[in-house]
Each structure stands twice: as C-alpha cells, then as structure tokens.
mmCIF file of C-alpha atoms and ligand atoms in Angstrom:
data_model
loop_
_atom_site.group_PDB
_atom_site.id
_atom_site.type_symbol
_atom_site.label_atom_id
_atom_site.label_comp_id
_atom_site.label_asym_id
_atom_site.label_seq_id
_atom_site.Cartn_x
_atom_site.Cartn_y
_atom_site.Cartn_z
ATOM 1 C CA MET W 26 -0.083 0.021 0.028
ATOM 2 C CA THR W 27 1.244 3.561 -0.826
ATOM 3 C CA TYR W 28 -0.045 6.967 -0.084
ATOM 4 C CA THR W 29 -1.006 8.725 -3.512
ATOM 5 C CA THR W 30 -2.363 12.339 -3.609
ATOM 6 C CA GLN W 31 -1.764 15.500 -5.512
ATOM 7 C CA THR W 32 1.468 17.291 -4.970
ATOM 8 C CA ARG W 33 1.561 21.055 -4.744
ATOM 9 C CA VAL W 34 5.033 22.933 -4.510
ATOM 10 C CA LEU W 35 4.665 26.326 -2.688
ATOM 11 C CA VAL W 36 7.990 28.523 -2.667
ATOM 12 C CA VAL W 37 8.674 29.961 0.576
ATOM 13 C CA ASP W 38 11.339 32.354 1.815
ATOM 14 C CA PRO W 39 13.622 30.516 3.784
ATOM 15 C CA GLN W 40 14.469 33.305 6.081
ATOM 16 C CA HIS W 41 11.113 35.041 6.206
ATOM 17 C CA PRO W 42 8.513 32.389 5.619
ATOM 18 C CA GLU W 43 5.150 34.170 3.993
ATOM 19 C CA ALA W 44 2.381 33.652 6.446
ATOM 20 C CA GLU W 45 -0.173 32.789 4.051
ATOM 21 C CA VAL W 46 2.034 29.701 2.637
ATOM 22 C CA ILE W 47 2.786 28.618 6.336
ATOM 23 C CA ARG W 48 -1.047 28.826 7.285
ATOM 24 C CA THR W 49 -1.725 26.539 4.193
ATOM 25 C CA ALA W 50 0.751 23.729 4.998
ATOM 26 C CA ALA W 51 -0.051 24.209 8.694
ATOM 27 C CA ALA W 52 -3.948 23.152 7.778
ATOM 28 C CA THR W 53 -2.662 20.417 5.912
ATOM 29 C CA ILE W 54 -0.810 19.196 8.472
ATOM 30 C CA ARG W 55 -3.673 19.397 10.943
ATOM 31 C CA GLU W 56 -6.125 17.442 8.233
ATOM 32 C CA GLY W 57 -3.598 14.464 8.654
ATOM 33 C CA ARG W 58 -1.920 15.035 5.299
ATOM 34 C CA LEU W 59 1.789 15.366 4.581
ATOM 35 C CA VAL W 60 3.873 18.462 4.002
ATOM 36 C CA ALA W 61 7.747 18.306 3.238
ATOM 37 C CA PHE W 62 9.495 21.259 4.405
ATOM 38 C CA PRO W 63 13.028 21.977 4.794
ATOM 39 C CA THR W 64 14.966 22.201 8.003
ATOM 40 C CA GLU W 65 18.822 23.081 8.607
ATOM 41 C CA THR W 66 20.014 19.664 8.078
ATOM 42 C CA VAL W 67 17.915 17.940 5.184
ATOM 43 C CA TYR W 68 14.303 18.073 4.028
ATOM 44 C CA GLY W 69 11.662 16.484 6.309
ATOM 45 C CA LEU W 70 8.447 14.797 5.425
ATOM 46 C CA GLY W 71 6.123 16.057 7.847
ATOM 47 C CA ALA W 72 2.830 15.008 9.467
ATOM 48 C CA ASN W 73 1.155 15.403 12.834
ATOM 49 C CA ALA W 74 3.079 13.628 15.497
ATOM 50 C CA LEU W 75 -0.149 12.912 17.521
ATOM 51 C CA ASP W 76 -2.104 11.420 14.772
ATOM 52 C CA SER W 77 -1.370 7.866 14.171
ATOM 53 C CA ALA W 78 -3.131 7.554 10.771
ATOM 54 C CA ALA W 79 -0.927 10.697 9.550
ATOM 55 C CA ILE W 80 2.218 9.081 10.927
ATOM 56 C CA ALA W 81 0.964 5.759 8.861
ATOM 57 C CA ARG W 82 0.803 8.016 5.673
ATOM 58 C CA ILE W 83 4.598 8.823 6.077
ATOM 59 C CA PHE W 84 5.706 5.217 6.210
ATOM 60 C CA GLN W 85 3.456 4.378 3.094
ATOM 61 C CA ALA W 86 4.419 7.492 1.299
ATOM 62 C CA LYS W 87 8.300 6.641 1.815
ATOM 63 C CA GLN W 88 7.966 2.884 1.731
ATOM 64 C CA ARG W 89 9.992 2.618 5.010
ATOM 65 C CA PRO W 90 9.389 -0.263 7.068
ATOM 66 C CA THR W 91 7.250 0.303 10.017
ATOM 67 C CA THR W 92 10.083 -1.090 12.099
ATOM 68 C CA ASP W 93 11.959 2.037 11.941
ATOM 69 C CA PRO W 94 11.117 4.995 14.323
ATOM 70 C CA ILE W 95 10.522 8.836 13.337
ATOM 71 C CA ILE W 96 11.510 12.109 14.944
ATOM 72 C CA ALA W 97 9.030 14.374 16.561
ATOM 73 C CA HIS W 98 10.091 18.130 15.727
ATOM 74 C CA ILE W 99 9.088 20.933 18.384
ATOM 75 C CA ALA W 100 9.276 24.463 17.978
ATOM 76 C CA ALA W 101 10.232 25.058 21.592
ATOM 77 C CA PRO W 102 12.350 23.475 24.335
ATOM 78 C CA SER W 103 9.487 23.311 26.714
ATOM 79 C CA GLN W 104 7.536 20.942 24.191
ATOM 80 C CA LEU W 105 10.024 18.252 25.345
ATOM 81 C CA ASN W 106 7.397 17.608 28.036
ATOM 82 C CA GLU W 107 4.481 17.253 25.572
ATOM 83 C CA LEU W 108 6.347 14.237 24.094
ATOM 84 C CA ALA W 109 8.387 12.513 26.635
ATOM 85 C CA VAL W 110 8.297 11.844 30.637
ATOM 86 C CA ASN W 111 11.149 11.227 33.096
ATOM 87 C CA ILE W 112 13.556 13.327 30.989
ATOM 88 C CA PRO W 113 16.692 13.102 32.739
ATOM 89 C CA PRO W 114 18.297 16.566 33.747
ATOM 90 C CA LYS W 115 21.375 16.165 31.480
ATOM 91 C CA ALA W 116 18.814 16.150 28.475
ATOM 92 C CA PHE W 117 17.284 19.468 29.440
ATOM 93 C CA ALA W 118 21.188 20.629 29.606
ATOM 94 C CA LEU W 119 21.497 19.378 26.236
ATOM 95 C CA ALA W 120 18.463 21.247 24.881
ATOM 96 C CA GLN W 121 19.630 24.372 26.369
ATOM 97 C CA ALA W 122 22.717 24.214 24.884
ATOM 98 C CA PHE W 123 21.903 23.058 21.355
ATOM 99 C CA PHE W 124 18.313 23.554 20.726
ATOM 100 C CA PRO W 125 17.217 24.422 17.984
ATOM 101 C CA GLY W 126 20.206 22.826 15.955
ATOM 102 C CA PRO W 127 21.085 19.312 14.636
ATOM 103 C CA LEU W 128 20.610 17.237 17.791
ATOM 104 C CA THR W 129 17.890 14.502 18.346
ATOM 105 C CA LEU W 130 17.529 13.208 21.959
ATOM 106 C CA ILE W 131 16.060 9.811 22.420
ATOM 107 C CA LEU W 132 13.874 10.024 25.583
ATOM 108 C CA GLN W 133 11.001 8.101 27.270
ATOM 109 C CA ARG W 134 7.785 8.209 25.159
ATOM 110 C CA ALA W 135 4.710 9.793 26.752
ATOM 111 C CA PRO W 136 1.834 7.509 26.956
ATOM 112 C CA HIS W 137 -0.530 9.623 24.841
ATOM 113 C CA VAL W 138 2.331 9.815 21.917
ATOM 114 C CA PRO W 139 1.021 7.276 19.109
ATOM 115 C CA GLU W 140 2.957 4.052 19.321
ATOM 116 C CA ASN W 141 3.637 3.937 15.418
ATOM 117 C CA ILE W 142 5.781 7.074 15.638
ATOM 118 C CA ALA W 143 8.201 4.921 17.627
ATOM 119 C CA ALA W 144 7.917 1.873 15.616
ATOM 120 C CA GLY W 145 6.425 0.354 18.922
ATOM 121 C CA LEU W 146 9.211 1.256 21.010
ATOM 122 C CA ASN W 147 8.629 2.985 24.543
ATOM 123 C CA THR W 148 11.034 5.929 23.489
ATOM 124 C CA ILE W 149 10.545 8.874 21.267
ATOM 125 C CA ALA W 150 13.082 10.980 19.178
ATOM 126 C CA VAL W 151 12.765 14.650 19.706
ATOM 127 C CA ARG W 152 14.611 17.554 17.901
ATOM 128 C CA MET W 153 14.037 21.290 17.741
ATOM 129 C CA PRO W 154 15.016 22.363 14.179
ATOM 130 C CA ALA W 155 17.028 25.603 13.512
ATOM 131 C CA HIS W 156 15.266 26.720 10.257
ATOM 132 C CA PRO W 157 12.672 29.425 10.125
ATOM 133 C CA VAL W 158 10.167 27.411 7.944
ATOM 134 C CA ALA W 159 10.419 24.528 10.293
ATOM 135 C CA GLN W 160 9.716 26.547 13.156
ATOM 136 C CA ALA W 161 6.974 28.746 11.718
ATOM 137 C CA LEU W 162 5.341 25.362 10.619
ATOM 138 C CA ILE W 163 5.308 23.615 13.842
ATOM 139 C CA GLN W 164 4.155 26.884 15.573
ATOM 140 C CA ALA W 165 1.407 27.223 13.195
ATOM 141 C CA ALA W 166 0.132 23.776 13.170
ATOM 142 C CA ASP W 167 0.312 23.769 16.861
ATOM 143 C CA VAL W 168 1.228 20.018 17.291
ATOM 144 C CA PRO W 169 4.922 18.549 17.184
ATOM 145 C CA ILE W 170 5.514 17.322 13.474
ATOM 146 C CA ALA W 171 6.902 13.783 12.774
ATOM 147 C CA ALA W 172 9.365 13.910 10.158
ATOM 148 C CA PRO W 173 11.727 11.247 8.641
ATOM 149 C CA SER W 174 14.029 12.525 5.916
ATOM 150 C CA ALA W 175 12.023 13.287 2.709
ATOM 151 C CA ASN W 176 13.390 10.610 0.447
ATOM 152 C CA THR W 177 12.231 7.113 -0.507
ATOM 153 C CA PHE W 178 13.529 4.505 1.924
ATOM 154 C CA THR W 179 17.253 3.695 1.183
ATOM 155 C CA ARG W 180 17.697 6.619 -1.273
ATOM 156 C CA PRO W 181 20.317 9.588 -0.516
ATOM 157 C CA SER W 182 18.513 12.307 1.710
ATOM 158 C CA ALA W 183 16.754 15.130 0.031
ATOM 159 C CA THR W 184 18.627 18.526 0.587
ATOM 160 C CA THR W 185 16.231 20.341 -2.089
ATOM 161 C CA ALA W 186 12.866 20.413 -2.879
ATOM 162 C CA GLN W 187 13.730 19.143 -6.329
ATOM 163 C CA HIS W 188 15.159 16.018 -4.627
ATOM 164 C CA VAL W 189 11.799 15.588 -2.517
ATOM 165 C CA LEU W 190 9.955 15.644 -5.961
ATOM 166 C CA GLU W 191 12.117 13.343 -7.517
ATOM 167 C CA ASP W 192 11.178 10.632 -4.882
ATOM 168 C CA LEU W 193 8.187 11.518 -3.537
ATOM 169 C CA HIS W 194 5.842 13.273 -6.023
ATOM 170 C CA GLY W 195 2.261 12.135 -6.066
ATOM 171 C CA HIS W 196 2.757 10.772 -2.505
ATOM 172 C CA VAL W 197 3.306 14.175 -0.636
ATOM 173 C CA ASP W 198 0.412 17.023 -0.546
ATOM 174 C CA ILE W 199 2.687 19.954 -0.318
ATOM 175 C CA VAL W 200 6.302 20.444 -0.621
ATOM 176 C CA LEU W 201 7.675 23.827 0.967
ATOM 177 C CA ASP W 202 10.602 25.174 -1.229
ATOM 178 C CA GLY W 203 12.948 27.098 0.898
ATOM 179 C CA GLY W 204 16.003 26.637 -1.416
ATOM 180 C CA ALA W 205 18.800 24.074 -0.452
ATOM 181 C CA THR W 206 19.410 23.034 3.109
ATOM 182 C CA THR W 207 22.666 24.610 5.003
ATOM 183 C CA ILE W 208 24.066 21.515 6.691
ATOM 184 C CA GLY W 209 23.082 18.915 4.312
ATOM 185 C CA LEU W 210 23.661 16.131 6.895
ATOM 186 C CA GLU W 211 20.923 14.740 9.238
ATOM 187 C CA SER W 212 21.151 15.400 13.049
ATOM 188 C CA THR W 213 23.276 13.815 15.296
ATOM 189 C CA VAL W 214 20.954 11.221 17.354
ATOM 190 C CA LEU W 215 21.909 10.794 21.074
ATOM 191 C CA ASP W 216 20.087 8.003 23.173
ATOM 192 C CA MET W 217 19.567 9.562 26.478
ATOM 193 C CA THR W 218 17.628 6.652 28.076
ATOM 194 C CA GLN W 219 20.826 4.645 28.815
ATOM 195 C CA SER W 220 22.746 5.231 31.752
ATOM 196 C CA VAL W 221 25.790 6.480 29.544
ATOM 197 C CA PRO W 222 24.288 8.476 26.731
ATOM 198 C CA VAL W 223 24.876 6.784 23.433
ATOM 199 C CA VAL W 224 25.468 8.431 19.769
ATOM 200 C CA LEU W 225 23.383 5.970 17.700
ATOM 201 C CA ARG W 226 24.134 8.263 14.617
ATOM 202 C CA PRO W 227 26.768 11.010 14.136
ATOM 203 C CA GLY W 228 25.534 14.043 12.437
ATOM 204 C CA GLY W 229 25.342 17.778 12.137
ATOM 205 C CA LEU W 230 26.192 18.483 15.879
ATOM 206 C CA LEU W 231 29.857 17.472 16.216
ATOM 207 C CA LEU W 232 30.605 14.872 18.912
ATOM 208 C CA ASP W 233 33.327 17.155 20.415
ATOM 209 C CA ASP W 234 30.518 19.740 21.085
ATOM 210 C CA LEU W 235 28.630 17.144 22.727
ATOM 211 C CA ARG W 236 31.611 15.622 24.775
ATOM 212 C CA ALA W 237 32.175 19.221 26.142
ATOM 213 C CA LEU W 238 29.046 19.011 28.101
ATOM 214 C CA ILE W 239 28.744 15.096 28.769
ATOM 215 C CA PRO W 240 32.399 13.851 28.673
ATOM 216 C CA ASP W 241 31.321 9.974 28.803
ATOM 217 C CA ILE W 242 29.297 9.808 25.776
ATOM 218 C CA GLN W 243 29.587 6.582 24.030
ATOM 219 C CA PHE W 244 30.249 6.408 20.310
ATOM 220 C CA ALA W 245 30.764 2.993 18.665
ATOM 221 C CA PRO W 246 29.738 3.073 15.016
ATOM 222 C CA ARG W 247 27.470 -0.030 14.126
ATOM 223 C CA PHE W 248 26.658 -1.154 10.443
ATOM 224 C CA VAL W 249 24.110 -3.821 10.658
ATOM 225 C CA LYS W 250 22.989 -5.802 7.737
ATOM 226 C CA GLU W 251 19.124 -5.742 6.802
ATOM 227 C CA GLU W 252 18.425 -9.231 8.147
ATOM 228 C CA THR W 253 19.419 -8.246 11.908
ATOM 229 C CA ALA W 254 18.406 -4.446 11.663
ATOM 230 C CA ALA W 255 14.980 -4.578 13.163
ATOM 231 C CA SER W 256 16.516 -4.582 16.816
ATOM 232 C CA SER W 257 18.641 -1.521 16.105
ATOM 233 C CA PRO W 258 16.565 1.162 13.983
ATOM 234 C CA GLY W 259 18.246 3.422 11.830
ATOM 235 C CA GLN W 260 21.480 1.227 11.776
ATOM 236 C CA MET W 261 20.755 -0.503 8.399
ATOM 237 C CA LEU W 262 23.906 -0.698 6.262
ATOM 238 C CA LYS W 263 21.935 -0.264 3.032
ATOM 239 C CA HIS W 264 20.947 3.512 3.256
ATOM 240 C CA TYR W 265 21.527 6.589 1.222
ATOM 241 C CA ALA W 266 22.179 4.219 -1.809
ATOM 242 C CA PRO W 267 22.194 5.577 -5.247
ATOM 243 C CA ARG W 268 21.269 3.207 -8.169
ATOM 244 C CA ALA W 269 25.051 2.963 -9.146
ATOM 245 C CA ALA W 270 27.284 0.671 -7.255
ATOM 246 C CA VAL W 271 29.374 2.830 -4.451
ATOM 247 C CA THR W 272 32.644 2.087 -3.376
ATOM 248 C CA VAL W 273 34.479 4.050 -0.893
ATOM 249 C CA PHE W 274 38.347 4.399 -0.689
ATOM 250 C CA THR W 275 39.941 5.049 2.613
ATOM 251 C CA GLY W 276 43.467 5.591 4.071
ATOM 252 C CA GLU W 277 46.091 8.538 3.242
ATOM 253 C CA ARG W 278 44.864 10.699 0.649
ATOM 254 C CA ARG W 279 47.405 9.981 -2.083
ATOM 255 C CA ALA W 280 47.191 6.260 -2.012
ATOM 256 C CA VAL W 281 43.273 6.747 -2.203
ATOM 257 C CA LEU W 282 43.644 8.912 -5.098
ATOM 258 C CA GLN W 283 45.908 6.701 -6.889
ATOM 259 C CA ALA W 284 43.790 3.697 -6.234
ATOM 260 C CA MET W 285 40.636 5.716 -7.389
ATOM 261 C CA GLN W 286 42.490 6.588 -10.655
ATOM 262 C CA LEU W 287 43.295 2.854 -11.223
ATOM 263 C CA ALA W 288 39.894 1.888 -10.623
ATOM 264 C CA ALA W 289 38.381 4.349 -12.694
ATOM 265 C CA LEU W 290 40.683 3.205 -15.608
ATOM 266 C CA GLU W 291 39.901 -0.399 -15.181
ATOM 267 C CA HIS W 292 35.956 0.099 -15.084
ATOM 268 C CA LEU W 293 36.532 2.114 -18.137
ATOM 269 C CA GLN W 294 38.371 -0.522 -19.959
ATOM 270 C CA THR W 295 35.228 -2.937 -19.197
ATOM 271 C CA GLY W 296 32.831 -0.397 -20.853
ATOM 272 C CA LYS W 297 31.387 0.873 -17.529
ATOM 273 C CA GLN W 298 30.680 4.493 -17.104
ATOM 274 C CA VAL W 299 32.220 5.703 -13.918
ATOM 275 C CA GLY W 300 31.520 8.717 -11.650
ATOM 276 C CA VAL W 301 33.878 10.060 -8.775
ATOM 277 C CA LEU W 302 33.198 12.146 -5.689
ATOM 278 C CA VAL W 303 36.119 14.121 -4.495
ATOM 279 C CA ALA W 304 37.202 17.400 -2.915
ATOM 280 C CA ASP W 305 38.288 20.454 -5.112
ATOM 281 C CA GLU W 306 41.970 19.760 -4.820
ATOM 282 C CA ASP W 307 41.397 16.424 -6.486
ATOM 283 C CA ARG W 308 39.243 17.279 -9.313
ATOM 284 C CA SER W 309 41.830 17.335 -11.955
ATOM 285 C CA LEU W 310 43.280 13.767 -11.457
ATOM 286 C CA PHE W 311 40.865 11.866 -13.584
ATOM 287 C CA ASP W 312 40.505 10.374 -16.744
ATOM 288 C CA PRO W 313 38.484 12.858 -19.138
ATOM 289 C CA ARG W 314 35.703 10.065 -19.580
ATOM 290 C CA VAL W 315 35.231 9.857 -15.883
ATOM 291 C CA VAL W 316 32.401 12.043 -14.479
ATOM 292 C CA VAL W 317 33.823 13.948 -11.579
ATOM 293 C CA ARG W 318 31.919 15.751 -9.054
ATOM 294 C CA SER W 319 33.954 17.734 -6.541
ATOM 295 C CA LEU W 320 31.650 18.150 -3.378
ATOM 296 C CA GLY W 321 33.677 21.318 -2.028
ATOM 297 C CA ALA W 322 36.910 22.542 -0.461
ATOM 298 C CA ASP W 323 36.096 21.907 3.181
ATOM 299 C CA LEU W 324 34.124 19.456 5.383
ATOM 300 C CA HIS W 325 31.310 21.907 5.645
ATOM 301 C CA GLU W 326 30.754 22.345 1.936
ATOM 302 C CA ILE W 327 31.264 18.468 1.398
ATOM 303 C CA GLY W 328 28.761 17.759 3.932
ATOM 304 C CA ARG W 329 26.418 20.076 2.173
ATOM 305 C CA ASN W 330 26.775 18.726 -1.167
ATOM 306 C CA LEU W 331 27.281 14.900 -0.342
ATOM 307 C CA PHE W 332 23.809 13.670 -0.860
ATOM 308 C CA ALA W 333 23.292 16.249 -4.064
ATOM 309 C CA GLY W 334 26.624 14.828 -5.628
ATOM 310 C CA LEU W 335 25.283 11.258 -5.100
ATOM 311 C CA ARG W 336 22.170 11.858 -6.856
ATOM 312 C CA GLU W 337 23.493 14.004 -9.573
ATOM 313 C CA VAL W 338 26.310 11.383 -10.538
ATOM 314 C CA ASP W 339 23.750 8.840 -10.467
ATOM 315 C CA ALA W 340 21.580 10.735 -12.664
ATOM 316 C CA ARG W 341 24.296 10.881 -15.172
ATOM 317 C CA GLY W 342 23.880 7.047 -15.566
ATOM 318 C CA VAL W 343 27.022 5.743 -14.272
ATOM 319 C CA ASP W 344 27.497 2.132 -13.554
ATOM 320 C CA VAL W 345 29.888 2.692 -10.595
ATOM 321 C CA ILE W 346 30.574 5.499 -8.214
ATOM 322 C CA LEU W 347 34.154 5.890 -6.425
ATOM 323 C CA VAL W 348 34.273 8.219 -3.338
ATOM 324 C CA ARG W 349 37.244 9.238 -1.317
ATOM 325 C CA ASP W 350 37.113 9.281 2.400
ATOM 326 C CA PHE W 351 37.259 12.628 3.952
ATOM 327 C CA GLY W 352 38.594 11.810 7.406
ATOM 328 C CA ARG W 353 36.727 11.309 10.762
ATOM 329 C CA GLU W 354 37.437 14.750 12.506
ATOM 330 C CA GLY W 355 34.432 17.156 13.013
ATOM 331 C CA LEU W 356 32.119 16.372 10.289
ATOM 332 C CA GLY W 357 34.143 13.858 8.865
ATOM 333 C CA ALA W 358 32.397 11.162 11.407
ATOM 334 C CA ALA W 359 29.078 12.015 10.000
ATOM 335 C CA LEU W 360 30.311 11.723 6.506
ATOM 336 C CA TRP W 361 31.969 8.609 7.096
ATOM 337 C CA ASP W 362 28.821 7.178 8.470
ATOM 338 C CA ARG W 363 26.903 8.300 5.112
ATOM 339 C CA LEU W 364 29.618 6.944 2.879
ATOM 340 C CA VAL W 365 29.959 3.451 4.394
ATOM 341 C CA ARG W 366 25.912 3.164 3.931
ATOM 342 C CA ALA W 367 25.960 4.498 0.478
ATOM 343 C CA ALA W 368 28.404 1.889 -0.531
ATOM 344 C CA GLN W 369 26.732 -0.909 1.539
ATOM 345 C CA GLY W 370 29.958 -1.634 3.071
ATOM 346 C CA ASN W 371 32.023 -1.831 0.042
ATOM 347 C CA ILE W 372 35.248 -0.320 1.305
ATOM 348 C CA ILE W 373 38.581 -0.360 -0.082
ATOM 349 C CA ASN W 374 41.312 0.268 2.805
ATOM 350 C CA MET W 375 44.730 1.570 1.518
ATOM 351 C CA ASN W 376 46.106 1.577 5.051
HETATM 352 O O1 TXA V 15 18.192 15.984 10.596
HETATM 353 C C1 TXA V 15 17.277 14.993 10.960
HETATM 354 O O2 TXA V 15 17.275 14.156 11.838
HETATM 355 C C2 TXA V 15 16.237 15.023 9.867
HETATM 356 C C3 TXA V 15 15.410 16.105 9.662
HETATM 357 C C4 TXA V 15 14.295 16.006 8.630
HETATM 358 O O3 TXA V 15 15.070 16.403 11.006
HETATM 359 N N1 TXA V 15 15.546 13.640 9.817
HETATM 360 C C5 TXA V 15 16.089 12.390 9.596
HETATM 361 O O4 TXA V 15 14.916 11.475 10.034
HETATM 362 O O5 TXA V 15 17.070 12.189 9.478
HETATM 363 P P1 TXA V 15 15.139 9.918 9.685
HETATM 364 O O6 TXA V 15 13.877 9.275 9.790
HETATM 365 O O7 TXA V 15 15.687 9.643 8.137
HETATM 366 O O8 TXA V 15 16.225 9.537 10.585
HETATM 367 C C6 TXA V 15 15.896 9.442 12.128
HETATM 368 C C7 TXA V 15 16.882 8.444 12.732
HETATM 369 C C8 TXA V 15 16.724 6.947 12.260
HETATM 370 O O9 TXA V 15 18.233 6.515 12.112
HETATM 371 C C9 TXA V 15 15.897 6.213 13.182
HETATM 372 O O10 TXA V 15 15.970 4.989 13.196
HETATM 373 C C10 TXA V 15 16.321 7.055 14.333
HETATM 374 O O11 TXA V 15 16.663 8.316 14.081
HETATM 375 N N2 TXA V 15 15.296 7.088 15.557
HETATM 376 C C11 TXA V 15 14.096 7.519 15.432
HETATM 377 N N3 TXA V 15 13.328 7.506 16.586
HETATM 378 C C12 TXA V 15 14.058 6.546 17.480
HETATM 379 C C13 TXA V 15 13.982 6.072 18.452
HETATM 380 N N4 TXA V 15 12.713 6.144 19.388
HETATM 381 N N5 TXA V 15 14.851 5.127 18.896
HETATM 382 C C14 TXA V 15 15.948 4.755 18.306
HETATM 383 N N6 TXA V 15 16.349 5.618 17.220
HETATM 384 C C15 TXA V 15 15.355 6.529 16.686
HETATM 385 MG MG1 MG V 16 16.591 9.202 6.657
#
C-alpha cells in the first residue's frame, strides 16, 4: 500500500516565510496530510506527530519499514514535556545548549504519543530544528511534527525541494520549497535513555561539542546488515544508496587517489561508465571520460553537497561511483557514516 495524492509545490522565503504559505501548510498537517519542509539539516516529510493515521501515511509514502521510528520536531524546548516523560537533567542541559540545532534526543515516550511514530518502542526521538520555515510550520500547526528525511527508503536524503519531488511526487500533499539546506547531513541522534548516553547516528552536531557537556558519551559506529536491523533501528547498512554501485576508498589521501584513478581506468576498460566524488583539490586527477563531481573545499561544503552529489552523478547514468574518504574529524564522522552506508559496506582500505 502506498499513499498517493496531488502534490503542490509552494515556494517559501527561507528566512522570512510568508504567513499565508505557512497557514496553508499548517492546515494540511492538521488535516492529517503530509507536508515536506526544509530544515537546516535535510528536508523532512512531515505529519502530525500526535495522529497515528497521519504517521502511517509517512511510512506508506516513503515505503519505509514500520520497524524504523520517526523523529518528532518541536518549536520550543518546553515541548519536550509534551512528548517525553522522566526526562533526565542532562537532556534539559543539552536542549538548553543545542536547541534549536542538529541534535535529536531519544527519551522515554509519553503514553499519549502514538506508538507507531516510535515503531512500537517505548522511546521517542525529539528535535528542535533551527530553520525559520520548520519553526513557523510547527508553531502554526500547533502540534509536534513527525518527520523522517524526505526521500524514498534507502535513497540519499533530500537537500532540495527538487530531490523531494524526484522521490515523492504524487506521495506528498505539499512541498515547501525553501531552497537548499545548509548543513546537508542529518542530525546527530543521541540516546538519553541509557545510563551513559549513546550516539546512535553521528550528524550535524559534532561529537566534540557533545563531549564538552557530557564527557562520557559513547560512540561505537555499528553497521548492521538488513536481516538483523529490526532490533537496531536506523543502523541498516543499505541506506543513502544511489542506483549505481558505490565504492569508498579509505586511507592516506595520495594512496586513495591513486587507487581511485586505477579503479576508474579498469572500469572504463570493461566498458563501464564511472563517476567519482572528490574534494576540489582532487578534481583534475581523473581521465576525461570520468564524471567528476567535486563536493567542495572543506568539510562543511562537502557535507552540504554529499547527497546532491550522489544523486547528480547517479542521474548521469554511471554504473559505478568511487568516493574518497574525508577523515573522521569534525563532520568527518557523519560523512564517513553516510559513505559506508551508501557503499553498503563496499570499502577499499589503502592503509
Ligand atoms: O536531521 C534529521 O534528523 C532529519 C530532519 C528531517 O530532521 N530527519 C531524519 O529522520 O534524518 P530519519 O527518519 O531519516 O532518521 C531518524 C533516525 C533513524 O536512524 C531512526 O532509526 C532514529 O533516528 N530514531 C528515531 N526514533 C528513534 C527511537 N525512538 N529510538 C532509536 N532511534 C530512533
Ligand atoms: Mg533518513
């Protein structure tokens, strides 16, 4: 079963969203329908977080397994109390420091919050996005908004309204087009229900910033094959996957680039079309037949452009995409996580 509907695109000013546009979108949320909207991380596919039928439409539209829980978005830290109970003091401290922003807290779910948003778990993921359109929409709807990333299940996340339409045209009622998102990688997901907080997904908020407040935070990246994924939501290995086969090369930069050049030539010799994703400094190194997409000069640009780059190179019809590793420092941790998933574990280690 899938959710089908007419899709309307409403252009909205990302800094000063027009009240009329927001009113229309908020009314659609209150009717139990779906609105895709920009956040500072990626576009979300939103529905009323307190309406289980509306939440079910998100799962249908995305073709997302109902075992994967969804984040509830709020417009003020005080709304944490509308969704969660027994909130630990550390969670309030984190909210104070990092809301609004790219941080999602997993807390104990309040009994009135629908079970299906949490895929049956007794927890709830909550985040307050730092984007004027997202905030205005949540405020006007006057309910928290459940929103996964606005892509079809396993596809790269959407960082523009165009990406949303590529995946969800005819499956979402309104797309608020507020331009490209600024961070481009999803929020950092932090489980606050354990005695030691655990990072479940590295993201836009840096681990070092979290550690400054909670030094003993745990982060142990885990990549799980589909069959065992139900018990560990969101850690599925196949994720962010383009149609082309992705290989990620890790190790010292020069060795990595040499290996990528060689691999590109070998693929070309067997008649394959090759795309590469690199940094600005690497762009001139490849055979002219290779589709080269530079993601930028620094980690912020690279993070902002990763999903768009995967989609663009894929749309050129290449058979294989070769990507270089950008390290693990700062946003590098989140980038590496997305790359390993896009490559479905297909990693070549040059160390
Ligand atoms: O930046 C973001 O987080 C974006 C924007 C739209 O806010 N949203 C997003 O949602 O990335 P989604 O559904 O694509 O990813 C949410 C992640 C998934 O890995 C999911 O498994 C995890 O958060 N998650 C949600 N609720 C959870 C819960 N109760 N327990 C454990 N993990 C949870
Ligand atoms: Mg997602």
